[in-house]
JSON list of C-alpha atoms in Angstrom, two decimals:
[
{"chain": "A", "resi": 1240, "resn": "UNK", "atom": "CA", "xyz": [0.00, 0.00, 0.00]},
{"chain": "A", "resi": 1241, "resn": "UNK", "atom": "CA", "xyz": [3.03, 2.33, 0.81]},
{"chain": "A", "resi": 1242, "resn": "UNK", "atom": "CA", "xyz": [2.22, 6.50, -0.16]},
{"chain": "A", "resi": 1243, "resn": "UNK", "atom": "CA", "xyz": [-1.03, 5.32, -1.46]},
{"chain": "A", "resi": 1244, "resn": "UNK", "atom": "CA", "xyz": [-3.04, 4.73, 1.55]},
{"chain": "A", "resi": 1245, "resn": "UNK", "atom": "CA", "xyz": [-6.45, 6.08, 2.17]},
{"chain": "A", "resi": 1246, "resn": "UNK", "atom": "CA", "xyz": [-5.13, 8.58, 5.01]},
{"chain": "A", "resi": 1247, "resn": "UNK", "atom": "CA", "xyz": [-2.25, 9.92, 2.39]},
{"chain": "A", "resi": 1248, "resn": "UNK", "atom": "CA", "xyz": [-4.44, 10.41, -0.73]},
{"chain": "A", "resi": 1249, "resn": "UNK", "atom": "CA", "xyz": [-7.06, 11.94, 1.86]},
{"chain": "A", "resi": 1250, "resn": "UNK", "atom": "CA", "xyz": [-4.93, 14.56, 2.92]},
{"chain": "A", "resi": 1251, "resn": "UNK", "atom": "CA", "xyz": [-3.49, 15.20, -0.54]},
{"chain": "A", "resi": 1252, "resn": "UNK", "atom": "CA", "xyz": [-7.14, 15.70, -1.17]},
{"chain": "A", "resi": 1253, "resn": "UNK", "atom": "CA", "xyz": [-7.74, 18.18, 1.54]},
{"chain": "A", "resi": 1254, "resn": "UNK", "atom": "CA", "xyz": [-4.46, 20.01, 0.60]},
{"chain": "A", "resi": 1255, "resn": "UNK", "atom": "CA", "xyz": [-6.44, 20.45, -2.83]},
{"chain": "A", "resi": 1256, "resn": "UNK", "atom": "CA", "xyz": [-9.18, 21.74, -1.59]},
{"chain": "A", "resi": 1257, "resn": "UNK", "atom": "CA", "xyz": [-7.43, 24.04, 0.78]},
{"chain": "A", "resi": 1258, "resn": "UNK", "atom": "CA", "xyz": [-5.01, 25.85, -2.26]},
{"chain": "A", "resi": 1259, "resn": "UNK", "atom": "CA", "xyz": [-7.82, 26.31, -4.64]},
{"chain": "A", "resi": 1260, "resn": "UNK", "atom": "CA", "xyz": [-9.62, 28.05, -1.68]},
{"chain": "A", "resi": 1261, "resn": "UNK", "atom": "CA", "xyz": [-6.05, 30.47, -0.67]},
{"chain": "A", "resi": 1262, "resn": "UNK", "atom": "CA", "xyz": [-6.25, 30.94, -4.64]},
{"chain": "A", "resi": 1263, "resn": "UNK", "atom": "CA", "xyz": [-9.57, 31.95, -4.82]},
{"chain": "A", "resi": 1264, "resn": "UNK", "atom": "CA", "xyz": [-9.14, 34.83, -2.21]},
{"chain": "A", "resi": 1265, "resn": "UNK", "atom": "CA", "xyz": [-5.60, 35.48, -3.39]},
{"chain": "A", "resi": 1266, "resn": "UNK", "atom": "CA", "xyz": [-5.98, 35.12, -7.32]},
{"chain": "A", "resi": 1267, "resn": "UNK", "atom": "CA", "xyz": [-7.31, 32.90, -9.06]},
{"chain": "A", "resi": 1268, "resn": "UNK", "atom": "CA", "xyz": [-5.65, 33.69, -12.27]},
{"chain": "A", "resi": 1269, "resn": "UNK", "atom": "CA", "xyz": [-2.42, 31.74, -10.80]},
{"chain": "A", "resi": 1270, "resn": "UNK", "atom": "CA", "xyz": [-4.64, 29.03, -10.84]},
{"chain": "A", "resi": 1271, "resn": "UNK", "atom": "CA", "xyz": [-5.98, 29.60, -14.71]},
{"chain": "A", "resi": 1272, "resn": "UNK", "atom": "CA", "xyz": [-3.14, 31.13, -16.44]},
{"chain": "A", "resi": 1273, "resn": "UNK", "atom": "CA", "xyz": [-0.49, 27.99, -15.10]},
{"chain": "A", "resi": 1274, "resn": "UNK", "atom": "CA", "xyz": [1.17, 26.91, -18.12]},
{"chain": "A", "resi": 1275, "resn": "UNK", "atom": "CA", "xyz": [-0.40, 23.07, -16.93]},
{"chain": "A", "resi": 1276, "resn": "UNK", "atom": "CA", "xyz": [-3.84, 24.48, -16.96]},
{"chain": "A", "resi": 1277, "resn": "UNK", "atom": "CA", "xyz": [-3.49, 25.56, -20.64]},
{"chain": "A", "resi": 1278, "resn": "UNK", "atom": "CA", "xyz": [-1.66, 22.79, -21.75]},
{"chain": "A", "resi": 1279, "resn": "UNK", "atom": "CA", "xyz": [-4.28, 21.09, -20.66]},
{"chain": "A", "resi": 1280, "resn": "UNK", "atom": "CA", "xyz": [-7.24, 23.22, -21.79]},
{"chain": "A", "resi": 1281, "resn": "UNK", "atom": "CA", "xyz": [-5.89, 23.19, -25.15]},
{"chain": "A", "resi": 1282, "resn": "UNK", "atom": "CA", "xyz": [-4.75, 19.35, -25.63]},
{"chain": "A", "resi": 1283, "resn": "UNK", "atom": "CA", "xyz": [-9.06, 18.82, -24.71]},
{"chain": "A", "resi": 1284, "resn": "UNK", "atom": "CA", "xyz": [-10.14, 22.19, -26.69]},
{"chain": "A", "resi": 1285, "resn": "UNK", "atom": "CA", "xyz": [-12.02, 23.46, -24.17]},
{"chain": "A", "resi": 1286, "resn": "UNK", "atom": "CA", "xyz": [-12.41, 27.29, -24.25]},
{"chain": "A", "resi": 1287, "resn": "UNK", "atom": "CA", "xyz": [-10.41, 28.77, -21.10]},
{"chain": "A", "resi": 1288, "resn": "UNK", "atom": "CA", "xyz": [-12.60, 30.49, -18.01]},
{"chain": "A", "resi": 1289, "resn": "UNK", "atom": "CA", "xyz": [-11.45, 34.17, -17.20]},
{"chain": "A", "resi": 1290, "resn": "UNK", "atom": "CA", "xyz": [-12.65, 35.55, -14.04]},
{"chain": "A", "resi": 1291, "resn": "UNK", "atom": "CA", "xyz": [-11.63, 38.75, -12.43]},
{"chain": "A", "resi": 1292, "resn": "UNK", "atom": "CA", "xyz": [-9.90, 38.94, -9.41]},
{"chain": "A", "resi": 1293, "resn": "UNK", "atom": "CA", "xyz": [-12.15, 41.34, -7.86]},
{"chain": "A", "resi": 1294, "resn": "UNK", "atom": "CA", "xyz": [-14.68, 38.95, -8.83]},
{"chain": "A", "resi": 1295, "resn": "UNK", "atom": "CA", "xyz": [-17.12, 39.07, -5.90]},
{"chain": "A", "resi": 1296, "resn": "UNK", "atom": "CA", "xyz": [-18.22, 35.06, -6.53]},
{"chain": "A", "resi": 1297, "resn": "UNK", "atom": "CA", "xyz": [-14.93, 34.69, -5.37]},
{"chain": "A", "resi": 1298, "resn": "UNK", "atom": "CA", "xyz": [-15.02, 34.75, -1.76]},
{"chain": "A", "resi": 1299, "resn": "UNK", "atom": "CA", "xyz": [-18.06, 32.32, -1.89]},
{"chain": "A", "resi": 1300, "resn": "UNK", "atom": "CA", "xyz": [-16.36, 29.77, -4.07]},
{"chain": "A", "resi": 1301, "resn": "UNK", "atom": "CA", "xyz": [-13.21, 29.72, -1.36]},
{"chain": "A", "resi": 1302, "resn": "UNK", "atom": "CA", "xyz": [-15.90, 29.01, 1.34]},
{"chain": "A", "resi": 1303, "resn": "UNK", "atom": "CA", "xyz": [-17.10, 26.13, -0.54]},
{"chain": "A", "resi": 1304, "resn": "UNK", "atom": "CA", "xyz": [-13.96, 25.20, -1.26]},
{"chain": "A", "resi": 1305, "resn": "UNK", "atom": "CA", "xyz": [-12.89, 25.65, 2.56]},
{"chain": "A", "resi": 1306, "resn": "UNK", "atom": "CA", "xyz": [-16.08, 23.57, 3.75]},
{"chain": "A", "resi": 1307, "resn": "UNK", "atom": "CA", "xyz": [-15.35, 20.75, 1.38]},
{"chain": "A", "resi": 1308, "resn": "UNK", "atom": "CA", "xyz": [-11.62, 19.89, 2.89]},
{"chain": "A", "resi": 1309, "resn": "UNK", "atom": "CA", "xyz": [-13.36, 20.70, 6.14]},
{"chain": "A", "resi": 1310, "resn": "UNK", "atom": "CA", "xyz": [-15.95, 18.22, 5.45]},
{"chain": "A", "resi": 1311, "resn": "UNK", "atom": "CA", "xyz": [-12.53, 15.26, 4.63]},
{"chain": "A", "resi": 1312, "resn": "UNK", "atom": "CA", "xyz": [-10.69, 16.83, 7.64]},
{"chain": "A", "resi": 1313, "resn": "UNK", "atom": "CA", "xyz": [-13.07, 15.45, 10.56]},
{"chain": "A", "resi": 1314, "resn": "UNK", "atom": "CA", "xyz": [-13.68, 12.41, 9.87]},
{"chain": "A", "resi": 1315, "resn": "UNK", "atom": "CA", "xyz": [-9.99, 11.88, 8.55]},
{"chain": "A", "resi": 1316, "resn": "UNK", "atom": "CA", "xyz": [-8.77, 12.83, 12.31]},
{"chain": "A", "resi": 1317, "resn": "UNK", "atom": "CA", "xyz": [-11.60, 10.55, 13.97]},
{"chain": "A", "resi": 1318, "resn": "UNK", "atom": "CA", "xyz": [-10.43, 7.51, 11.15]},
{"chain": "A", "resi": 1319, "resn": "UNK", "atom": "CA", "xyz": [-14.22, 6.83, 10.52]},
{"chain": "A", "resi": 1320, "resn": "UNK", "atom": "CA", "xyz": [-13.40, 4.82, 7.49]},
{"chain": "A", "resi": 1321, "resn": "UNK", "atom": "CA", "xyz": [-17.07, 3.54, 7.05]},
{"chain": "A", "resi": 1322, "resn": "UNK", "atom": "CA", "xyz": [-17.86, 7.72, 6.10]},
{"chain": "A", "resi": 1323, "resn": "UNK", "atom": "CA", "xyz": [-15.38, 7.11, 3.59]},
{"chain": "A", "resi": 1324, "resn": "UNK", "atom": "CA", "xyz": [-16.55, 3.54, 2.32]},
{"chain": "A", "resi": 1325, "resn": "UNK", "atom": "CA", "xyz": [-19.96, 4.65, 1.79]},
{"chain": "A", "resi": 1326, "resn": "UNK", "atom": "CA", "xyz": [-19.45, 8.65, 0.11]},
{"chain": "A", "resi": 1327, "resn": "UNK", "atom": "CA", "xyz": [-16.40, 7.71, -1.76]},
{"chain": "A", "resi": 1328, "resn": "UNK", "atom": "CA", "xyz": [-18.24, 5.95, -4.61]},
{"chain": "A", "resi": 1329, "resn": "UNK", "atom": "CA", "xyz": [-20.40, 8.35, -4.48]},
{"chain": "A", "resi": 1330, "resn": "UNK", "atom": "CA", "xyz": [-18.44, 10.96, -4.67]},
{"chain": "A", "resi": 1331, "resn": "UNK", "atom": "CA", "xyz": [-16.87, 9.72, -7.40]},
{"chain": "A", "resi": 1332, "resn": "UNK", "atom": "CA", "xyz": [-20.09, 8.57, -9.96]},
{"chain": "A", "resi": 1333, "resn": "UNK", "atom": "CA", "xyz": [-21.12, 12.27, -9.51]},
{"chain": "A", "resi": 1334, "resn": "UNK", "atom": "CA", "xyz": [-17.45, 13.77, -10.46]},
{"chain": "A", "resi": 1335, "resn": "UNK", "atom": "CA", "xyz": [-17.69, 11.17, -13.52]},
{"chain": "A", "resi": 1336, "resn": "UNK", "atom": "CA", "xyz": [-20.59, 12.10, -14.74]},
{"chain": "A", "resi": 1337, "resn": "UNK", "atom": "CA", "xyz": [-19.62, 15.93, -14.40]},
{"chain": "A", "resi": 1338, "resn": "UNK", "atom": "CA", "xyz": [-16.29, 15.60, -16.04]},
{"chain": "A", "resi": 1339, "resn": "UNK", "atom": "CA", "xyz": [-18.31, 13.89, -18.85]},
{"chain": "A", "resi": 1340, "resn": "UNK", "atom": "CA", "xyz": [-21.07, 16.43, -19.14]},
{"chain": "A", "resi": 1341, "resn": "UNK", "atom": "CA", "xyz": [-18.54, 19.28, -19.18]},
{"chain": "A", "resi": 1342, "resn": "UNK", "atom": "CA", "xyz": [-16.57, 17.34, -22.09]},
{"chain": "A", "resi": 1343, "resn": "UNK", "atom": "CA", "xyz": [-19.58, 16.67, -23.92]},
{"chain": "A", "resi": 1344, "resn": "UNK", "atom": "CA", "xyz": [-22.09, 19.22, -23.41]},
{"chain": "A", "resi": 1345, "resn": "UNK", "atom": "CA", "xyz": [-20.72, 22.01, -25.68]},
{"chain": "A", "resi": 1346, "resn": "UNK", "atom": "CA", "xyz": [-23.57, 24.23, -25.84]},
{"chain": "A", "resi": 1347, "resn": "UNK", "atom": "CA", "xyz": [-23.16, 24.87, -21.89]},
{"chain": "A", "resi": 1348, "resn": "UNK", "atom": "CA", "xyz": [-20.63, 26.99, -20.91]},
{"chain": "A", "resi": 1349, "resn": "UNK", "atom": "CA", "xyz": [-21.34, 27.20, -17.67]},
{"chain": "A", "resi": 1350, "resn": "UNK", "atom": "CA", "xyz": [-20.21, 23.96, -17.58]},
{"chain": "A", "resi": 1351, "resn": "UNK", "atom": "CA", "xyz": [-18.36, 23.29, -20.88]},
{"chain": "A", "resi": 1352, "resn": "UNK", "atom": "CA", "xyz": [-14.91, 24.66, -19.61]},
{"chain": "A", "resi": 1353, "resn": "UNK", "atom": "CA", "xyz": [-11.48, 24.49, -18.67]},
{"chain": "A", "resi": 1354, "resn": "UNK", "atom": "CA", "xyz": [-12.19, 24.66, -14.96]},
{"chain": "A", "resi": 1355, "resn": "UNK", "atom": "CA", "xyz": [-14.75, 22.90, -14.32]},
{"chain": "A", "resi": 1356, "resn": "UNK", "atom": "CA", "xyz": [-13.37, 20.24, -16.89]},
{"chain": "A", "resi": 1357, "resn": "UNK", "atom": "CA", "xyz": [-10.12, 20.24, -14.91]},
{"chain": "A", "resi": 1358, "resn": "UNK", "atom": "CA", "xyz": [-11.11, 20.74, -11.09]},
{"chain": "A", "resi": 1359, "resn": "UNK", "atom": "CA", "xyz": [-13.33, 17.57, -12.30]},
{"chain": "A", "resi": 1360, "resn": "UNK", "atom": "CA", "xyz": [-11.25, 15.41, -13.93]},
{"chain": "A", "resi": 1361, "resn": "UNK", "atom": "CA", "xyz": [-8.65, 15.66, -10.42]},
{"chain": "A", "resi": 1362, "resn": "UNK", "atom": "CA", "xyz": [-11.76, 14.75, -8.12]},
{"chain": "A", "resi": 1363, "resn": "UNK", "atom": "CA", "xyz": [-12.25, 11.26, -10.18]},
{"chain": "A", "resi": 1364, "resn": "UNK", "atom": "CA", "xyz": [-8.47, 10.44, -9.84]},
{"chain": "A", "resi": 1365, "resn": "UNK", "atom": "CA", "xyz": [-8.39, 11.29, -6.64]},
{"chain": "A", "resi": 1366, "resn": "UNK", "atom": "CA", "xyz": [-11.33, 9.51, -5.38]},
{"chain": "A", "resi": 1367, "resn": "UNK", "atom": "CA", "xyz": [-10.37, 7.05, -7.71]},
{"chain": "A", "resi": 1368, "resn": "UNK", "atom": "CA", "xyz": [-7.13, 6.45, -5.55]},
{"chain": "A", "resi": 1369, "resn": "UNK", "atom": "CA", "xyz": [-9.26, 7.03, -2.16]},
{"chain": "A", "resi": 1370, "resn": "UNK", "atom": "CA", "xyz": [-11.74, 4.22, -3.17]},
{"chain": "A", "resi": 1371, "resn": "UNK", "atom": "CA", "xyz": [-9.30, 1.88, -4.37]},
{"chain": "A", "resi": 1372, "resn": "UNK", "atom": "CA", "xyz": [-7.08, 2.17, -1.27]},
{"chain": "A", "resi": 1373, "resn": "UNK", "atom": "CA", "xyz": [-10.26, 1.68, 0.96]},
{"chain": "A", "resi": 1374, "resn": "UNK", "atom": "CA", "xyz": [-10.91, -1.58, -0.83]},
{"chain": "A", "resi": 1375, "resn": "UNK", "atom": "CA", "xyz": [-7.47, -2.68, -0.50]},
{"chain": "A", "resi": 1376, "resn": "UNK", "atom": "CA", "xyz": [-7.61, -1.83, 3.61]},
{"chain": "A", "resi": 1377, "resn": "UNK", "atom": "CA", "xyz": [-11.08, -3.41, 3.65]},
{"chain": "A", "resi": 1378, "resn": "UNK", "atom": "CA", "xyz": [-9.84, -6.59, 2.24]},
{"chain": "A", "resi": 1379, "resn": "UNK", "atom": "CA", "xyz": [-6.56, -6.58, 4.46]},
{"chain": "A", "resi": 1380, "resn": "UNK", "atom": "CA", "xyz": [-8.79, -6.27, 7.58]},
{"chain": "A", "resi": 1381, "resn": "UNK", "atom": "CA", "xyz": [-11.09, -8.99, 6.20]},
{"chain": "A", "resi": 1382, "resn": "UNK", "atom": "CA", "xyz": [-8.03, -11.29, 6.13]},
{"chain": "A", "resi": 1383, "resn": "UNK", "atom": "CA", "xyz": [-6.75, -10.03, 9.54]},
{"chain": "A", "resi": 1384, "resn": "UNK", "atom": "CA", "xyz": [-9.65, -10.49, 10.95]},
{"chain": "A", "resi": 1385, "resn": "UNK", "atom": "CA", "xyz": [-10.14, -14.26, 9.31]},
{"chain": "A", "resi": 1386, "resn": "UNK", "atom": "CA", "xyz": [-6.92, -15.27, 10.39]},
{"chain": "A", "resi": 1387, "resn": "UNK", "atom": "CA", "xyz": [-7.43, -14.25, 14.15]},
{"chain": "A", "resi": 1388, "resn": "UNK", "atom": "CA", "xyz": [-10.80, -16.25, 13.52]},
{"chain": "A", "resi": 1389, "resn": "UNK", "atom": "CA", "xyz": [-8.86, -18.96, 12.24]},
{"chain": "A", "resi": 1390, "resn": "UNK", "atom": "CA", "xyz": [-6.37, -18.87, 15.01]},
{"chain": "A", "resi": 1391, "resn": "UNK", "atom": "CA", "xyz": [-9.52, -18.80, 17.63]},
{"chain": "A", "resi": 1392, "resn": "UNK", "atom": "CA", "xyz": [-10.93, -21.75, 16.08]},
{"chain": "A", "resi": 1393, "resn": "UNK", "atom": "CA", "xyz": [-7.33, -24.07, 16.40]},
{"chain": "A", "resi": 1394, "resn": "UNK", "atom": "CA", "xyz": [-7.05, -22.75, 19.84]},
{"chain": "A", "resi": 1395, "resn": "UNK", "atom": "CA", "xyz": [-10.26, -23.91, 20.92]},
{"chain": "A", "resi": 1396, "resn": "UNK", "atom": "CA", "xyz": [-9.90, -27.34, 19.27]},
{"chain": "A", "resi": 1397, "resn": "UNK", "atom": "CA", "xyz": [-6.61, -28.05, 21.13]},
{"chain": "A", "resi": 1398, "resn": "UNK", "atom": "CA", "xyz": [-8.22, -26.88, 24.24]},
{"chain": "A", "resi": 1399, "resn": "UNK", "atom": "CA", "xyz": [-11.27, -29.15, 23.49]},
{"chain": "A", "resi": 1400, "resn": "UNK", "atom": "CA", "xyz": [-8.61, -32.25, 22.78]},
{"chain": "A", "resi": 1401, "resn": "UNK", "atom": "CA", "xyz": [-6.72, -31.33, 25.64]},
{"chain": "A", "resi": 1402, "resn": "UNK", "atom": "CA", "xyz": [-9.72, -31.70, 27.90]},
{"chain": "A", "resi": 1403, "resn": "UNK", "atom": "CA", "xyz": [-10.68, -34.34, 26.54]},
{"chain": "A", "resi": 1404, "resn": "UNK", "atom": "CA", "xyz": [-7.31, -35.96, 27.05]},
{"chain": "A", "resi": 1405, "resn": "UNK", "atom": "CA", "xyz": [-7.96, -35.18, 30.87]},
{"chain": "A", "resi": 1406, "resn": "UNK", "atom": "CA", "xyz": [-10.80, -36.95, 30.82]},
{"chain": "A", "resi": 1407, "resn": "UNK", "atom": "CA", "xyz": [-9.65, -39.87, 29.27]},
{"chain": "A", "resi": 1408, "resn": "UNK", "atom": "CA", "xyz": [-6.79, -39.69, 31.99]},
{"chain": "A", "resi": 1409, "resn": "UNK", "atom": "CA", "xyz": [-9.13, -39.38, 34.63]},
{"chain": "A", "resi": 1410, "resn": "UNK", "atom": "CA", "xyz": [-11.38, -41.96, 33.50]},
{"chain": "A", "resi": 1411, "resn": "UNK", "atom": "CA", "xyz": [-8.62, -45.01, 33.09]},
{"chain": "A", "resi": 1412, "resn": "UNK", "atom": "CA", "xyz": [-7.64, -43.70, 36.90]},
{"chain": "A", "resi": 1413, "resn": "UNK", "atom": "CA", "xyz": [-11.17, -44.85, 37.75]},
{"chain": "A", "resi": 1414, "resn": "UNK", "atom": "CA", "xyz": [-10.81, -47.59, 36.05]},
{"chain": "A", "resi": 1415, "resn": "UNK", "atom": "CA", "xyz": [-7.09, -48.72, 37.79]},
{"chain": "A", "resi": 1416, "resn": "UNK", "atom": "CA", "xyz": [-8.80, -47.89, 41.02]},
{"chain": "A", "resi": 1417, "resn": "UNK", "atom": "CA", "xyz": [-12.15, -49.88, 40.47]},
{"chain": "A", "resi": 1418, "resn": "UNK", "atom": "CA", "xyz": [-9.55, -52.70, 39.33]},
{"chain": "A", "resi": 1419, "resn": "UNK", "atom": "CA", "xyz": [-7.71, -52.40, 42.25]},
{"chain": "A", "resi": 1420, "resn": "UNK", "atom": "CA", "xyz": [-10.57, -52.28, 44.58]},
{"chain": "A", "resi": 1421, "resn": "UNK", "atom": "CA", "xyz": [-11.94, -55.99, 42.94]},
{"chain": "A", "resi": 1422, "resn": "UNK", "atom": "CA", "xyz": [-8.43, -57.41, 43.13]},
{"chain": "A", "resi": 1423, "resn": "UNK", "atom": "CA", "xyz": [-8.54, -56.47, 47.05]},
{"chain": "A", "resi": 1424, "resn": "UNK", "atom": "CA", "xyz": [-11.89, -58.01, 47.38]},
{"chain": "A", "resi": 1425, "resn": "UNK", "atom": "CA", "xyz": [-10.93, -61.18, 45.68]},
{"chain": "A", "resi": 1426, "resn": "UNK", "atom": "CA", "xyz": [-8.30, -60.90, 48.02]},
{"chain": "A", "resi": 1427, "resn": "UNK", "atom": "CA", "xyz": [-10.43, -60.72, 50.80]},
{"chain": "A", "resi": 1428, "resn": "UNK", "atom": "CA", "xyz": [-12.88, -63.54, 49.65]},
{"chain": "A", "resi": 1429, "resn": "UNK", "atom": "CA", "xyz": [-9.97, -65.66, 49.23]},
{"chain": "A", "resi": 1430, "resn": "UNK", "atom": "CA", "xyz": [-8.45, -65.04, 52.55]},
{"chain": "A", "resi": 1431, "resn": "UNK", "atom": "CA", "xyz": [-12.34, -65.68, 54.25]},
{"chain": "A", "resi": 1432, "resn": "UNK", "atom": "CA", "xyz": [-12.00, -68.23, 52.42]},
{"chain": "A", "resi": 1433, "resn": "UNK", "atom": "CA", "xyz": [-8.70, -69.96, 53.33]},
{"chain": "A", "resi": 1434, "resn": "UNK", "atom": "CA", "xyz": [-10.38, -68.58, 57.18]},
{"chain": "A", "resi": 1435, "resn": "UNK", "atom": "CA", "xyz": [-13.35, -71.16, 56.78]},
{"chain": "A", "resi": 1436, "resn": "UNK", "atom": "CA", "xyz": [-11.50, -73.99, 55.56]},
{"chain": "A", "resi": 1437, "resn": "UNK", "atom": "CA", "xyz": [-9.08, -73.74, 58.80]},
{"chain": "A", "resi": 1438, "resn": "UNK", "atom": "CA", "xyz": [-11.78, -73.88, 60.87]},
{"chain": "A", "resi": 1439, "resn": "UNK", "atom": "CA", "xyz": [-13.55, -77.12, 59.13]},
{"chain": "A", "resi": 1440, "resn": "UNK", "atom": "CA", "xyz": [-10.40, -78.69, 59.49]}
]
């Protein structure tokens, strides 16, 4: 699993979400004017977003932006991987479909562009990574957990055999000492016995 574990990509996630928001306040045309970002825009002709600094839609898309690492951060530091294991998947169908619709759906610019095209396309690798990582733990603690099973079960059936071992010990003593007991009554008969015939004679 090494780098790629769910906590890693998680945070890597978070860190993301946190520099688009700093951008956002900052400026965002750091963000849409990297040489990447129009590599990119170009190699998937999409037409390139320009927003204005000053742009007052700004601050609100760095609170969004802010709440979505925020909403990763908490249960990230309480490791509630079931959150994870059931918005993951999720997460990423609806960042699929997006990334598709913003390829596809030319006649939409509020959706057919570079940004939205891009921001998209990084959530469905990421949670990409996120959900196969989870899988990966899940199945290690499925075998962890089977083995200590496992291990359970063997214990118990040598205790079980070694109990019954005691019993079988216990129950040839009984038997030793009920064979003892009718070798000391023969014994005795005998010796009554020999007693009565002395005393005819």
């Amino acid at each position: 699993m090494g780098l790629l574990s769910s906590t890693n990509v998680l945070y890597a996630r978070i860190a993301v979400l946190l520099t688009i928001a700093f951008f956002c306040l900052k400026d965002v045309n750091s963000i849409l004017e990297n040489s990447y970002f129009i590599v990119l825009t170009e190699a998937m002709d999409l037409p390139a977003l320009v927003l204005s600094p000053m742009s007052a839609q700004l601050g609100l898309f760095s609170v969004l932006f802010s709440f979505a690492a925020i909403h990763d951060l908490i249960p990230l530091l309480e490791n509630n991987k079931m959150f994870f294991q059931s918005i993951v998947p999720f997460r990423l169908m609806v960042f699929f479909i997006l990334t598709a619709t913003s390829y596809l759906n030319i006649s939409n610019l509020y959706l057919h562009n570079n940004a939205v095209f891009i921001y998209s396309f990084v959530e469905v690798w990421l949670n990409f990574l996120i959900f196969s990582a989870l899988r990966e733990e899940r199945n290690e603690d499925f075998k962890r957990n089977h083995q200590f099973m496992s291990d359970a079960y063997e214990e118990e059936e040598e205790e079980i055999e070694m109990e019954q071992d005691i019993m079988l010990t216990t129950a040839e003593e009984i038997e030793q000492i009920a064979l003892e007991e009718e070798e000391q009554e023969e014994e005795e008969e005998e010796e009554e016995e020999e007693e009565e015939e002395d005393n005819q004679e």
